[in-house]
Amino acid sequence: MFTSVLMIEKPLTSVDVEFVTTLHGDEGVSFIVLMQPRGDQADVLLRAIDDVAMGELKEAAHEGEEPEGKAARVPAELALEHSLQALRDAGCEAVGQVVEDHPLTKMKAVVEESEADEVIVLTAPHYVEEFFHRDWASRARHKVGVPVLKLFAHSAQEGA
């Protein structure tokens, strides 16, 4: 069984589930999902710049309205449960948790504890962070000790 640590920021869409569950062909896959809620480490200004760069002006204007910190915990738990069930419905083993500590430290610990084969970071594009190699995938490549694959998540509109 192939073990993947999957870091997400939003609930998986059906397109995301199909994408990550078919990466390894017919080999069985077990997922350990780490849900990164919006929190203090996420910069509202950087998210707004990303929204503008992607032509999503309405989203940029509403960045400050998104729950963050402790208020983001309940939506993150619901998103995690939805994602775990979607992976299980696709025939995969899936467990997970909401990340409360520093995400890279948690990711490294989970990789070591589970002896994971890879890390998949499934995220929306973060152009400013990616340009400076400060995104989760770039930073994880220097920390976790297994291959790190960065994939772009699909929005709910695209997945529908």
PDB file of C-alpha atoms in Angstrom:
ATOM      1  CA  MET A   1       0.000   0.000   0.000  1.00  0.00           C
ATOM      2  CA  PHE A   2       1.308   3.436  -1.019  1.00  0.00           C
ATOM      3  CA  THR A   3       0.994   6.091   1.698  1.00  0.00           C
ATOM      4  CA  SER A   4       0.504   9.744   0.784  1.00  0.00           C
ATOM      5  CA  VAL A   5       0.359  12.681   3.169  1.00  0.00           C
ATOM      6  CA  LEU A   6      -2.113  15.074   1.552  1.00  0.00           C
ATOM      7  CA  MET A   7      -2.100  18.708   2.660  1.00  0.00           C
ATOM      8  CA  ILE A   8      -5.222  20.671   1.725  1.00  0.00           C
ATOM      9  CA  GLU A   9      -6.667  24.121   2.410  1.00  0.00           C
ATOM     10  CA  LYS A  10     -10.229  23.534   1.192  1.00  0.00           C
ATOM     11  CA  PRO A  11     -12.556  20.534   0.896  1.00  0.00           C
ATOM     12  CA  LEU A  12     -11.686  18.203  -1.952  1.00  0.00           C
ATOM     13  CA  THR A  13     -13.879  18.434  -5.034  1.00  0.00           C
ATOM     14  CA  SER A  14     -14.811  15.313  -6.975  1.00  0.00           C
ATOM     15  CA  VAL A  15     -12.191  16.311  -9.573  1.00  0.00           C
ATOM     16  CA  ASP A  16      -9.532  16.591  -6.853  1.00  0.00           C
ATOM     17  CA  VAL A  17     -10.450  13.167  -5.475  1.00  0.00           C
ATOM     18  CA  GLU A  18     -10.250  11.556  -8.896  1.00  0.00           C
ATOM     19  CA  PHE A  19      -6.926  13.287  -9.545  1.00  0.00           C
ATOM     20  CA  VAL A  20      -5.169  12.206  -6.336  1.00  0.00           C
ATOM     21  CA  THR A  21      -6.633   8.702  -6.227  1.00  0.00           C
ATOM     22  CA  THR A  22      -5.492   7.843  -9.753  1.00  0.00           C
ATOM     23  CA  LEU A  23      -1.917   9.162  -9.503  1.00  0.00           C
ATOM     24  CA  HIS A  24      -0.507   5.694  -8.826  1.00  0.00           C
ATOM     25  CA  GLY A  25      -2.599   3.648 -11.229  1.00  0.00           C
ATOM     26  CA  ASP A  26      -4.067   0.488  -9.728  1.00  0.00           C
ATOM     27  CA  GLU A  27      -1.844   0.509  -6.634  1.00  0.00           C
ATOM     28  CA  GLY A  28      -3.753   0.878  -3.366  1.00  0.00           C
ATOM     29  CA  VAL A  29      -3.338   4.258  -1.717  1.00  0.00           C
ATOM     30  CA  SER A  30      -3.718   5.290   1.886  1.00  0.00           C
ATOM     31  CA  PHE A  31      -4.086   8.995   2.611  1.00  0.00           C
ATOM     32  CA  ILE A  32      -3.233  10.951   5.722  1.00  0.00           C
ATOM     33  CA  VAL A  33      -4.947  14.281   5.170  1.00  0.00           C
ATOM     34  CA  LEU A  34      -3.694  17.422   6.874  1.00  0.00           C
ATOM     35  CA  MET A  35      -6.237  20.225   6.703  1.00  0.00           C
ATOM     36  CA  GLN A  36      -4.574  23.626   7.004  1.00  0.00           C
ATOM     37  CA  PRO A  37      -7.210  26.111   8.170  1.00  0.00           C
ATOM     38  CA  ARG A  38      -6.844  29.746   7.376  1.00  0.00           C
ATOM     39  CA  GLY A  39      -4.953  31.183  10.269  1.00  0.00           C
ATOM     40  CA  ASP A  40      -2.541  33.767  11.489  1.00  0.00           C
ATOM     41  CA  GLN A  41       0.220  32.513   9.176  1.00  0.00           C
ATOM     42  CA  ALA A  42      -1.919  33.233   6.113  1.00  0.00           C
ATOM     43  CA  ASP A  43      -1.475  36.831   5.013  1.00  0.00           C
ATOM     44  CA  VAL A  44      -4.650  38.556   3.861  1.00  0.00           C
ATOM     45  CA  LEU A  45      -2.685  40.895   1.584  1.00  0.00           C
ATOM     46  CA  LEU A  46      -0.908  38.012  -0.195  1.00  0.00           C
ATOM     47  CA  ARG A  47      -4.217  36.204  -0.719  1.00  0.00           C
ATOM     48  CA  ALA A  48      -5.776  39.380  -2.121  1.00  0.00           C
ATOM     49  CA  ILE A  49      -2.839  39.840  -4.532  1.00  0.00           C
ATOM     50  CA  ASP A  50      -3.255  36.234  -5.672  1.00  0.00           C
ATOM     51  CA  ASP A  51      -6.973  36.833  -6.237  1.00  0.00           C
ATOM     52  CA  VAL A  52      -6.240  39.940  -8.312  1.00  0.00           C
ATOM     53  CA  ALA A  53      -3.562  38.083 -10.309  1.00  0.00           C
ATOM     54  CA  MET A  54      -6.108  35.369 -11.132  1.00  0.00           C
ATOM     55  CA  GLY A  55      -8.724  37.955 -12.145  1.00  0.00           C
ATOM     56  CA  GLU A  56     -10.917  37.208  -9.137  1.00  0.00           C
ATOM     57  CA  LEU A  57     -11.568  40.787  -8.030  1.00  0.00           C
ATOM     58  CA  LYS A  58     -14.673  39.954  -5.984  1.00  0.00           C
ATOM     59  CA  GLU A  59     -12.699  37.410  -3.954  1.00  0.00           C
ATOM     60  CA  ALA A  60      -9.929  39.962  -3.336  1.00  0.00           C
ATOM     61  CA  ALA A  61     -12.452  42.427  -1.939  1.00  0.00           C
ATOM     62  CA  HIS A  62     -13.845  39.821   0.474  1.00  0.00           C
ATOM     63  CA  GLU A  63     -10.582  38.347   1.823  1.00  0.00           C
ATOM     64  CA  GLY A  64     -11.038  40.074   5.171  1.00  0.00           C
ATOM     65  CA  GLU A  65     -14.427  38.402   5.631  1.00  0.00           C
ATOM     66  CA  GLU A  66     -13.025  34.844   5.668  1.00  0.00           C
ATOM     67  CA  PRO A  67     -12.832  33.269   9.141  1.00  0.00           C
ATOM     68  CA  GLU A  68      -9.301  32.963  10.471  1.00  0.00           C
ATOM     69  CA  GLY A  69      -7.556  31.615  13.533  1.00  0.00           C
ATOM     70  CA  LYS A  70      -9.912  29.906  16.003  1.00  0.00           C
ATOM     71  CA  ALA A  71     -12.980  30.896  13.957  1.00  0.00           C
ATOM     72  CA  ALA A  72     -11.610  28.835  11.055  1.00  0.00           C
ATOM     73  CA  ARG A  73     -11.456  25.629  13.126  1.00  0.00           C
ATOM     74  CA  VAL A  74     -15.070  24.461  12.674  1.00  0.00           C
ATOM     75  CA  PRO A  75     -15.141  25.055   8.879  1.00  0.00           C
ATOM     76  CA  ALA A  76     -11.776  23.258   8.639  1.00  0.00           C
ATOM     77  CA  GLU A  77     -13.109  20.240  10.561  1.00  0.00           C
ATOM     78  CA  LEU A  78     -16.155  20.052   8.281  1.00  0.00           C
ATOM     79  CA  ALA A  79     -13.955  20.355   5.173  1.00  0.00           C
ATOM     80  CA  LEU A  80     -11.694  17.604   6.500  1.00  0.00           C
ATOM     81  CA  GLU A  81     -14.604  15.226   7.190  1.00  0.00           C
ATOM     82  CA  HIS A  82     -16.053  15.863   3.728  1.00  0.00           C
ATOM     83  CA  SER A  83     -12.657  15.196   2.124  1.00  0.00           C
ATOM     84  CA  LEU A  84     -11.983  12.015   4.114  1.00  0.00           C
ATOM     85  CA  GLN A  85     -15.393  10.614   3.201  1.00  0.00           C
ATOM     86  CA  ALA A  86     -14.848  11.444  -0.481  1.00  0.00           C
ATOM     87  CA  LEU A  87     -11.507   9.597  -0.459  1.00  0.00           C
ATOM     88  CA  ARG A  88     -13.076   6.598   1.296  1.00  0.00           C
ATOM     89  CA  ASP A  89     -15.958   6.576  -1.191  1.00  0.00           C
ATOM     90  CA  ALA A  90     -13.308   6.364  -3.928  1.00  0.00           C
ATOM     91  CA  GLY A  91     -11.978   3.166  -2.326  1.00  0.00           C
ATOM     92  CA  CYS A  92      -8.982   4.560  -0.453  1.00  0.00           C
ATOM     93  CA  GLU A  93      -8.036   4.413   3.183  1.00  0.00           C
ATOM     94  CA  ALA A  94      -8.117   7.919   4.653  1.00  0.00           C
ATOM     95  CA  VAL A  95      -7.484   9.456   8.054  1.00  0.00           C
ATOM     96  CA  GLY A  96      -6.692  13.040   8.871  1.00  0.00           C
ATOM     97  CA  GLN A  97      -6.498  15.957  11.205  1.00  0.00           C
ATOM     98  CA  VAL A  98      -6.736  19.711  11.282  1.00  0.00           C
ATOM     99  CA  VAL A  99      -3.286  21.238  11.653  1.00  0.00           C
ATOM    100  CA  GLU A 100      -2.997  23.391  14.748  1.00  0.00           C
ATOM    101  CA  ASP A 101       0.781  23.637  15.019  1.00  0.00           C
ATOM    102  CA  HIS A 102       3.182  24.900  12.401  1.00  0.00           C
ATOM    103  CA  PRO A 103       2.176  23.010   9.228  1.00  0.00           C
ATOM    104  CA  LEU A 104       5.670  22.006   8.114  1.00  0.00           C
ATOM    105  CA  THR A 105       6.617  20.691  11.535  1.00  0.00           C
ATOM    106  CA  LYS A 106       3.387  18.676  11.643  1.00  0.00           C
ATOM    107  CA  MET A 107       3.897  17.424   8.086  1.00  0.00           C
ATOM    108  CA  LYS A 108       7.422  16.230   8.863  1.00  0.00           C
ATOM    109  CA  ALA A 109       6.253  14.439  12.023  1.00  0.00           C
ATOM    110  CA  VAL A 110       3.386  12.714  10.183  1.00  0.00           C
ATOM    111  CA  VAL A 111       5.707  11.611   7.356  1.00  0.00           C
ATOM    112  CA  GLU A 112       8.144  10.119   9.875  1.00  0.00           C
ATOM    113  CA  GLU A 113       5.469   8.455  12.054  1.00  0.00           C
ATOM    114  CA  SER A 114       3.609   6.932   9.109  1.00  0.00           C
ATOM    115  CA  GLU A 115       6.691   6.203   6.988  1.00  0.00           C
ATOM    116  CA  ALA A 116       4.842   7.918   4.133  1.00  0.00           C
ATOM    117  CA  ASP A 117       6.051   7.495   0.573  1.00  0.00           C
ATOM    118  CA  GLU A 118       5.243  11.033  -0.560  1.00  0.00           C
ATOM    119  CA  VAL A 119       3.640  14.354   0.271  1.00  0.00           C
ATOM    120  CA  ILE A 120       1.022  15.935  -1.965  1.00  0.00           C
ATOM    121  CA  VAL A 121       0.274  19.613  -1.441  1.00  0.00           C
ATOM    122  CA  LEU A 122      -3.081  20.361  -3.066  1.00  0.00           C
ATOM    123  CA  THR A 123      -3.584  24.094  -3.062  1.00  0.00           C
ATOM    124  CA  ALA A 124      -4.909  27.042  -4.986  1.00  0.00           C
ATOM    125  CA  PRO A 125      -2.209  29.006  -6.819  1.00  0.00           C
ATOM    126  CA  HIS A 126      -0.345  31.402  -4.539  1.00  0.00           C
ATOM    127  CA  TYR A 127       1.660  33.371  -7.061  1.00  0.00           C
ATOM    128  CA  VAL A 128       3.536  35.697  -4.706  1.00  0.00           C
ATOM    129  CA  GLU A 129       4.553  32.908  -2.333  1.00  0.00           C
ATOM    130  CA  GLU A 130       5.484  30.607  -5.231  1.00  0.00           C
ATOM    131  CA  PHE A 131       7.627  33.268  -6.873  1.00  0.00           C
ATOM    132  CA  PHE A 132       9.691  33.561  -3.690  1.00  0.00           C
ATOM    133  CA  HIS A 133       9.525  29.796  -3.004  1.00  0.00           C
ATOM    134  CA  ARG A 134       7.685  30.414   0.279  1.00  0.00           C
ATOM    135  CA  ASP A 135       4.695  28.199  -0.569  1.00  0.00           C
ATOM    136  CA  TRP A 136       4.086  24.986   1.413  1.00  0.00           C
ATOM    137  CA  ALA A 137       5.365  22.637  -1.290  1.00  0.00           C
ATOM    138  CA  SER A 138       8.636  24.515  -1.861  1.00  0.00           C
ATOM    139  CA  ARG A 139       9.329  24.716   1.846  1.00  0.00           C
ATOM    140  CA  ALA A 140       8.340  21.079   2.454  1.00  0.00           C
ATOM    141  CA  ARG A 141      10.826  19.822  -0.157  1.00  0.00           C
ATOM    142  CA  HIS A 142      13.641  20.914   2.145  1.00  0.00           C
ATOM    143  CA  LYS A 143      12.118  19.476   5.293  1.00  0.00           C
ATOM    144  CA  VAL A 144      10.178  16.211   4.965  1.00  0.00           C
ATOM    145  CA  GLY A 145      12.644  13.780   3.378  1.00  0.00           C
ATOM    146  CA  VAL A 146      10.253  12.257   0.804  1.00  0.00           C
ATOM    147  CA  PRO A 147       9.160  13.445  -2.656  1.00  0.00           C
ATOM    148  CA  VAL A 148       6.761  16.403  -2.575  1.00  0.00           C
ATOM    149  CA  LEU A 149       4.224  16.832  -5.353  1.00  0.00           C
ATOM    150  CA  LYS A 150       2.430  20.135  -5.766  1.00  0.00           C
ATOM    151  CA  LEU A 151      -0.975  20.043  -7.433  1.00  0.00           C
ATOM    152  CA  PHE A 152      -3.492  22.802  -7.985  1.00  0.00           C
ATOM    153  CA  ALA A 153      -6.891  22.221  -6.426  1.00  0.00           C
ATOM    154  CA  HIS A 154     -10.040  22.654  -8.462  1.00  0.00           C
ATOM    155  CA  SER A 155     -12.644  25.137  -7.355  1.00  0.00           C
ATOM    156  CA  ALA A 156     -16.124  23.931  -6.525  1.00  0.00           C
ATOM    157  CA  GLN A 157     -17.391  25.558  -9.741  1.00  0.00           C
ATOM    158  CA  GLU A 158     -14.853  23.643 -11.842  1.00  0.00           C
ATOM    159  CA  GLY A 159     -15.559  20.366 -10.042  1.00  0.00           C
ATOM    160  CA  ALA A 160     -19.317  20.601 -10.529  1.00  0.00           C
TER     161      ALA A 160
END
